[in-house]
Amino acid sequence: MIQTPKNIAIIGSGLVGSLLAIYLKKLGHQITVYDRRPDIRNVQFSGRSINLAMSDRGWTALREVGIEEEVKRIAIPLDKRAIHLAGKPEYYQKYGKEGEAIWSISRGVLNRKMIDLAEAEGAKFHFEEKVWDVNLPEGKIYTGATEKGAWKEYDYDIVFGCDGAFSRVRHKMQRRSRFNYHQEFIDVGYKELTIPANEDGTHKLDMHSFHIWPRGKFMFIAMPNMDGSFTCTLFLPFEGEVSFEKLNTKDEAKKFFNTYFPDVTPVIEDLTTDFFKNPTSALVTIKCYPWTYWDKVALVGDSAHAIVPFYGQGMNAGFEDIFALKEIIGRFGDDWEEIFKAYQLERKPNADAIAELSYRNFVEMSSMTADPMFILQKKIEKRFAKKYPEKWIPAYSRVTFSNQPYAEALANGNAQEEIMKEIMKIPNIEEIWDTDAVDRKILALLK
Amino acid sequence: MIQTPKNIAIIGSGLVGSLLAIYLKKLGHQITVYDRRPDIRNVQFSGRSINLAMSDRGWTALREVGIEEEVKRIAIPLDKRAIHLAGKPEYYQKYGKEGEAIWSISRGVLNRKMIDLAEAEGAKFHFEEKVWDVNLPEGKIYTGATEKGAWKEYDYDIVFGCDGAFSRVRHKMQRRSRFNYHQEFIDVGYKELTIPANEDGTHKLDMHSFHIWPRGKFMFIAMPNMDGSFTCTLFLPFEGEVSFEKLNTKDEAKKFFNTYFPDVTPVIEDLTTDFFKNPTSALVTIKCYPWTYWDKVALVGDSAHAIVPFYGQGMNAGFEDIFALKEIIGRFGDDWEEIFKAYQLERKPNADAIAELSYRNFVEMSSMTADPMFILQKKIEKRFAKKYPEKWIPAYSRVTFSNQPYAEALANGNAQEEIMKEIMKIPNIEEIWDTDAVDRKILALLK
């Protein structure tokens, strides 16, 4: 499919911006990508930085433009969680069925690869060129060294805002009347740490697991990199009894790790140095509407719907926006007004759904250990799903290992949760949980 | 009470900004008020413009600084609603008990008076000076003719943002991490119209009533002015079957008014001219947090909590912020960090509550006519409240004729609503609604 060529600007050369460049180039457009930062391919980084989990939706979007296999070569499949409970041996929990996995991939490594691929398609990149203003009805963008200095004006047919959670393009839309906007930070912050490779380059923990140390109100996770290291993240409340605000000295940080994560503390690299050198970052959910302005401007990815990272779906949701956009273009051809209308109508409920699922999942992930009834419920669900795989697909699988719209996955998940609430009310559920009586009750409730 | 004098800037010379200037001046501070607009006292306006309803909270705040009586002289008490149902004679509904009233007052007239009073206290006003940026930790503000032009820098001990729903001061706070922000427009817009005075200067409708023409999904209201005119507002969905988007010609507008408001249409001044000359405006709820930055910057009024106008509490809530701030200053003396902490902690839940109540009230106001069960419920409540006035204060009275914190008024109102839900489930409620059996059931549920 080829559209009538348009002169298109994409603001932001991140994962979503560069994948969109590839898609639009293949549709016949002239593409210029602007980024305020330097070219990530020339910036020194360890290759570890923040890790992503690519799952089915992401792969579907990459496959569509023929780059799935190339990206799989820089990713590590994780087919299970490795759960490290305090004072107990680690145990494994399969993510899904045989062959189902999420893929650990470094944001930096992937971003470099995507820009290479977009350039190979013929997209032009302007790095270190800061967009300060957008004329929405005319598709003009204004760039310059500083906000108050001299600006250059560029004229485009269409402008895409792929400039992330703190999008400048959205910022401009936000000042219009009837633009709904929500940004909500959670009380939990995060900090990156590292577990280095063994001397022979192998991984210090199982390399095909997503490692998690759940501790109720906080947790520590580790995801493998190709170089043998693990990128780790501590999620911890900003304030309160056990919190970032209580960890102000190297001794306090060391004591905290020795108390809650004694098994992993010895292998974390430069723990107390990194703890104070690396920033404590905040986590935000951003919702807005509309996402588009006439046939001129559209937001894609985090700029339209930033979410908290607890479902590992941020990048996947952004890539799915692009996949959906192409399908919609197939329906409407060159009518960009209709394309943008359909795009926002179709994607908005799905973005809201994955925002909700991601928000809820922090509670699920960090309390995996705490509540025996919660663990029992998961066991019952798992048993039933195995026996009746066509009747019970866990919410996690719907989100991660399918392309079912997020809004449907959320609705199905809620319905299943209601059923499980009824099941957990059975007085002697602890004794009879693995009997046919429970199966029959679930089957009845499913009707 | 006198505090250690501070050099304080107030951004915004609206109602909240000028009342805050009076309060702070009386506490001993040096006050400069900035406004991007010209001095409203030199601007020609009809004296009608948007009308406000001052109720108990507003009067309490004015009384504290001795200006209640002066302001009452430019306001008209309304002790009842005059309800104009389609094809039926108008009927009256008392707002509260004997002597309880809301007061209709012109925003422009009141604002001029408040600036006069603030100047008389010694506050300085800088009109047509636009604040473009604020240095939050240092209390510096930057003003200039244009955003990109040369700026003047001023240094203050404290900066108050009283610059309304689209506050520039909040805009600056919004770009910080962990600042929660929500703006949500409703699908209903509004347009101002006018009913002029009779030739002898008297009012064409009862002057001590809040006039309302409820029509389900839309409504028309009229509030009296001192000059004999009424300021009217049409609230109507932007889109849909009956909506602003369907009224594009003078004929369409005329037909719409003749169909839905035939009794009042003949007396509206220049109806079809004004309908297209006056803007169709949007209505927004804005929530944010925090409201303050250290001991340097605080938001007061709409800048912190803009609400939809259906409870008539926007100005009252802003004035109550100031009254509460003074009470808190009484507790903490010169410790502005503690003052600001306590101020936002105390006011935030109340602001959220009045936002919720205001949002809900549109449904209540515009459907007053539609649902006979709703009308019956209101009759039962009224009957019970009259019989047991100490046991049942209607939510409207708690909000309008008391200084009970909004959050409590909302909680009490919700509890009463739950009770009424039970009452309305009584199978033959239509027959027995005015019997002792119903009273006894309510009394039992109140336990």
Coordinates of N, CA and C in Angstrom, one line a residue, chain B residues 294-369:
Chain B
W294 N 7.2 24.9 49.1 CA 8.0 25.2 50.3 C 7.3 26.4 51.0
D295 N 8.1 27.4 51.4 CA 7.4 28.6 52.1 C 7.3 29.8 51.1
K296 N 7.4 29.5 49.8 CA 7.6 30.5 48.8 C 6.3 30.8 48.0
V297 N 5.7 29.7 47.5 CA 4.6 29.9 46.5 C 3.3 29.1 46.9
A298 N 2.2 29.7 46.8 CA 0.9 29.0 47.0 C -0.1 29.4 46.0
L299 N -1.0 28.4 45.7 CA -2.1 28.7 44.8 C -3.3 28.8 45.6
V300 N -4.2 29.8 45.2 CA -5.4 30.0 46.0 C -6.6 30.2 45.0
G301 N -7.7 29.6 45.2 CA -8.9 29.8 44.4 C -8.8 28.9 43.1
D302 N -9.4 29.4 42.0 CA -9.5 28.6 40.8 C -8.1 28.0 40.3
S303 N -7.1 28.7 40.6 CA -5.8 28.2 40.1 C -5.5 26.8 40.7
A304 N -6.0 26.6 41.9 CA -5.8 25.3 42.6 C -6.9 24.4 42.4
H305 N -8.1 24.9 42.1 CA -9.3 24.0 42.1 C -10.5 24.6 41.3
A306 N -10.3 24.8 40.0 CA -11.4 25.3 39.2 C -12.6 24.2 39.2
I307 N -13.8 24.7 39.3 CA -14.9 23.7 39.3 C -16.0 24.2 38.3
V308 N -16.9 23.3 37.9 CA -18.0 23.7 37.1 C -19.0 24.5 37.9
P309 N -19.8 25.3 37.3 CA -20.5 26.3 38.1 C -21.9 25.9 38.7
F310 N -22.2 24.6 38.6 CA -23.6 24.2 38.9 C -24.0 24.2 40.4
Y311 N -23.0 24.4 41.3 CA -23.4 24.6 42.7 C -23.3 26.0 43.1
G312 N -22.8 26.9 42.2 CA -22.6 28.3 42.5 C -21.6 28.5 43.6
Q313 N -20.5 27.6 43.7 CA -19.6 27.7 44.8 C -18.2 28.1 44.4
G314 N -17.9 28.4 43.1 CA -16.6 28.7 42.7 C -15.9 29.8 43.5
M315 N -16.6 31.0 43.5 CA -16.0 32.1 44.3 C -16.1 31.8 45.8
N316 N -17.1 31.2 46.2 CA -17.3 30.9 47.7 C -16.1 30.0 48.2
A317 N -15.8 29.0 47.3 CA -14.7 28.1 47.7 C -13.3 28.9 47.8
G318 N -13.1 29.8 46.8 CA -11.9 30.6 46.8 C -11.8 31.5 48.0
F319 N -12.9 32.1 48.3 CA -12.9 33.0 49.5 C -12.7 32.2 50.8
E320 N -13.2 31.0 50.8 CA -13.1 30.1 52.0 C -11.6 29.7 52.1
D321 N -10.9 29.5 51.0 CA -9.4 29.2 51.1 C -8.8 30.3 51.9
I322 N -9.1 31.6 51.6 CA -8.5 32.7 52.3 C -8.8 32.8 53.7
F323 N -10.1 32.6 54.0 CA -10.5 32.5 55.4 C -9.8 31.4 56.2
A324 N -9.7 30.2 55.6 CA -9.0 29.1 56.2 C -7.5 29.5 56.4
L325 N -6.9 30.1 55.4 CA -5.5 30.5 55.4 C -5.2 31.4 56.7
K326 N -6.1 32.3 56.9 CA -5.9 33.2 58.0 C -6.0 32.5 59.3
E327 N -6.9 31.5 59.4 CA -7.0 30.8 60.7 C -5.8 29.9 60.9
I328 N -5.2 29.4 59.8 CA -4.0 28.6 59.9 C -2.8 29.5 60.3
I329 N -2.7 30.7 59.7 CA -1.7 31.7 60.1 C -1.8 31.9 61.6
G330 N -3.0 32.0 62.1 CA -3.2 32.2 63.6 C -2.5 31.1 64.4
R331 N -2.5 29.9 63.8 CA -1.9 28.7 64.5 C -0.4 28.7 64.4
F332 N 0.2 29.1 63.3 CA 1.6 28.9 63.0 C 2.4 30.2 63.0
G333 N 1.8 31.3 63.2 CA 2.5 32.6 63.2 C 3.3 32.9 62.0
D334 N 4.6 33.0 62.1 CA 5.5 33.4 61.0 C 6.1 32.2 60.2
D335 N 5.7 31.0 60.6 CA 6.3 29.8 60.0 C 5.6 29.5 58.7
W336 N 6.0 30.1 57.6 CA 5.2 30.0 56.4 C 5.3 28.6 55.8
E337 N 6.4 27.8 56.1 CA 6.4 26.5 55.6 C 5.3 25.6 56.2
E338 N 5.2 25.8 57.5 CA 4.1 25.0 58.2 C 2.7 25.5 57.8
I339 N 2.6 26.9 57.6 CA 1.3 27.4 57.1 C 0.9 26.8 55.8
F340 N 1.8 26.8 54.9 CA 1.5 26.3 53.5 C 1.2 24.8 53.6
K341 N 2.0 24.0 54.4 CA 1.7 22.6 54.5 C 0.3 22.4 55.0
A342 N -0.1 23.1 56.1 CA -1.4 22.9 56.7 C -2.5 23.4 55.8
Y343 N -2.2 24.4 55.1 CA -3.2 25.0 54.2 C -3.6 24.0 53.1
Q344 N -2.6 23.4 52.4 CA -3.0 22.5 51.3 C -3.6 21.2 51.9
L345 N -3.1 20.7 53.0 CA -3.6 19.5 53.6 C -5.1 19.7 54.0
E346 N -5.4 20.8 54.5 CA -6.8 21.1 55.0 C -7.7 21.4 53.8
R347 N -7.2 22.1 52.8 CA -8.1 22.6 51.8 C -8.3 21.6 50.7
K348 N -7.3 20.7 50.4 CA -7.4 19.9 49.2 C -8.6 18.9 49.2
P349 N -8.9 18.2 50.4 CA -10.1 17.3 50.4 C -11.4 18.1 50.2
N350 N -11.4 19.3 50.7 CA -12.6 20.1 50.6 C -12.8 20.6 49.1
A351 N -11.7 21.0 48.5 CA -11.8 21.4 47.1 C -12.2 20.2 46.2
D352 N -11.7 19.0 46.5 CA -12.1 17.8 45.7 C -13.6 17.6 45.9
A353 N -14.1 17.8 47.2 CA -15.5 17.5 47.5 C -16.4 18.5 46.7
I354 N -16.1 19.7 46.7 CA -17.0 20.7 46.0 C -16.9 20.5 44.5
A355 N -15.8 20.0 44.0 CA -15.7 19.7 42.6 C -16.6 18.6 42.3
E356 N -16.7 17.6 43.1 CA -17.6 16.4 42.9 C -19.0 16.8 43.0
L357 N -19.4 17.6 44.0 CA -20.7 18.1 44.2 C -21.2 18.9 43.1
S358 N -20.3 19.8 42.6 CA -20.6 20.7 41.5 C -20.9 19.9 40.2
Y359 N -20.1 18.9 40.0 CA -20.2 18.1 38.8 C -21.5 17.4 38.8
R360 N -21.9 16.8 39.9 CA -23.1 16.0 40.1 C -24.3 17.0 39.9
N361 N -24.2 18.2 40.3 CA -25.4 19.1 40.4 C -25.9 19.4 39.0
F362 N -25.1 19.3 38.0 CA -25.7 19.6 36.6 C -26.8 18.6 36.3
V363 N -26.6 17.4 36.6 CA -27.6 16.3 36.4 C -28.9 16.7 37.2
E364 N -28.6 17.0 38.4 CA -29.8 17.3 39.3 C -30.6 18.5 38.8
M365 N -29.8 19.6 38.4 CA -30.5 20.8 38.0 C -31.3 20.6 36.7
S366 N -30.6 20.0 35.7 CA -31.2 20.0 34.4 C -32.3 18.9 34.3
S367 N -32.3 18.0 35.2 CA -33.3 16.9 35.1 C -34.4 17.1 36.2
M368 N -34.5 18.3 36.8 CA -35.4 18.5 37.9 C -36.9 18.1 37.5
T369 N -37.1 18.2 36.2 CA -38.4 18.0 35.7 C -38.7 16.5 35.3

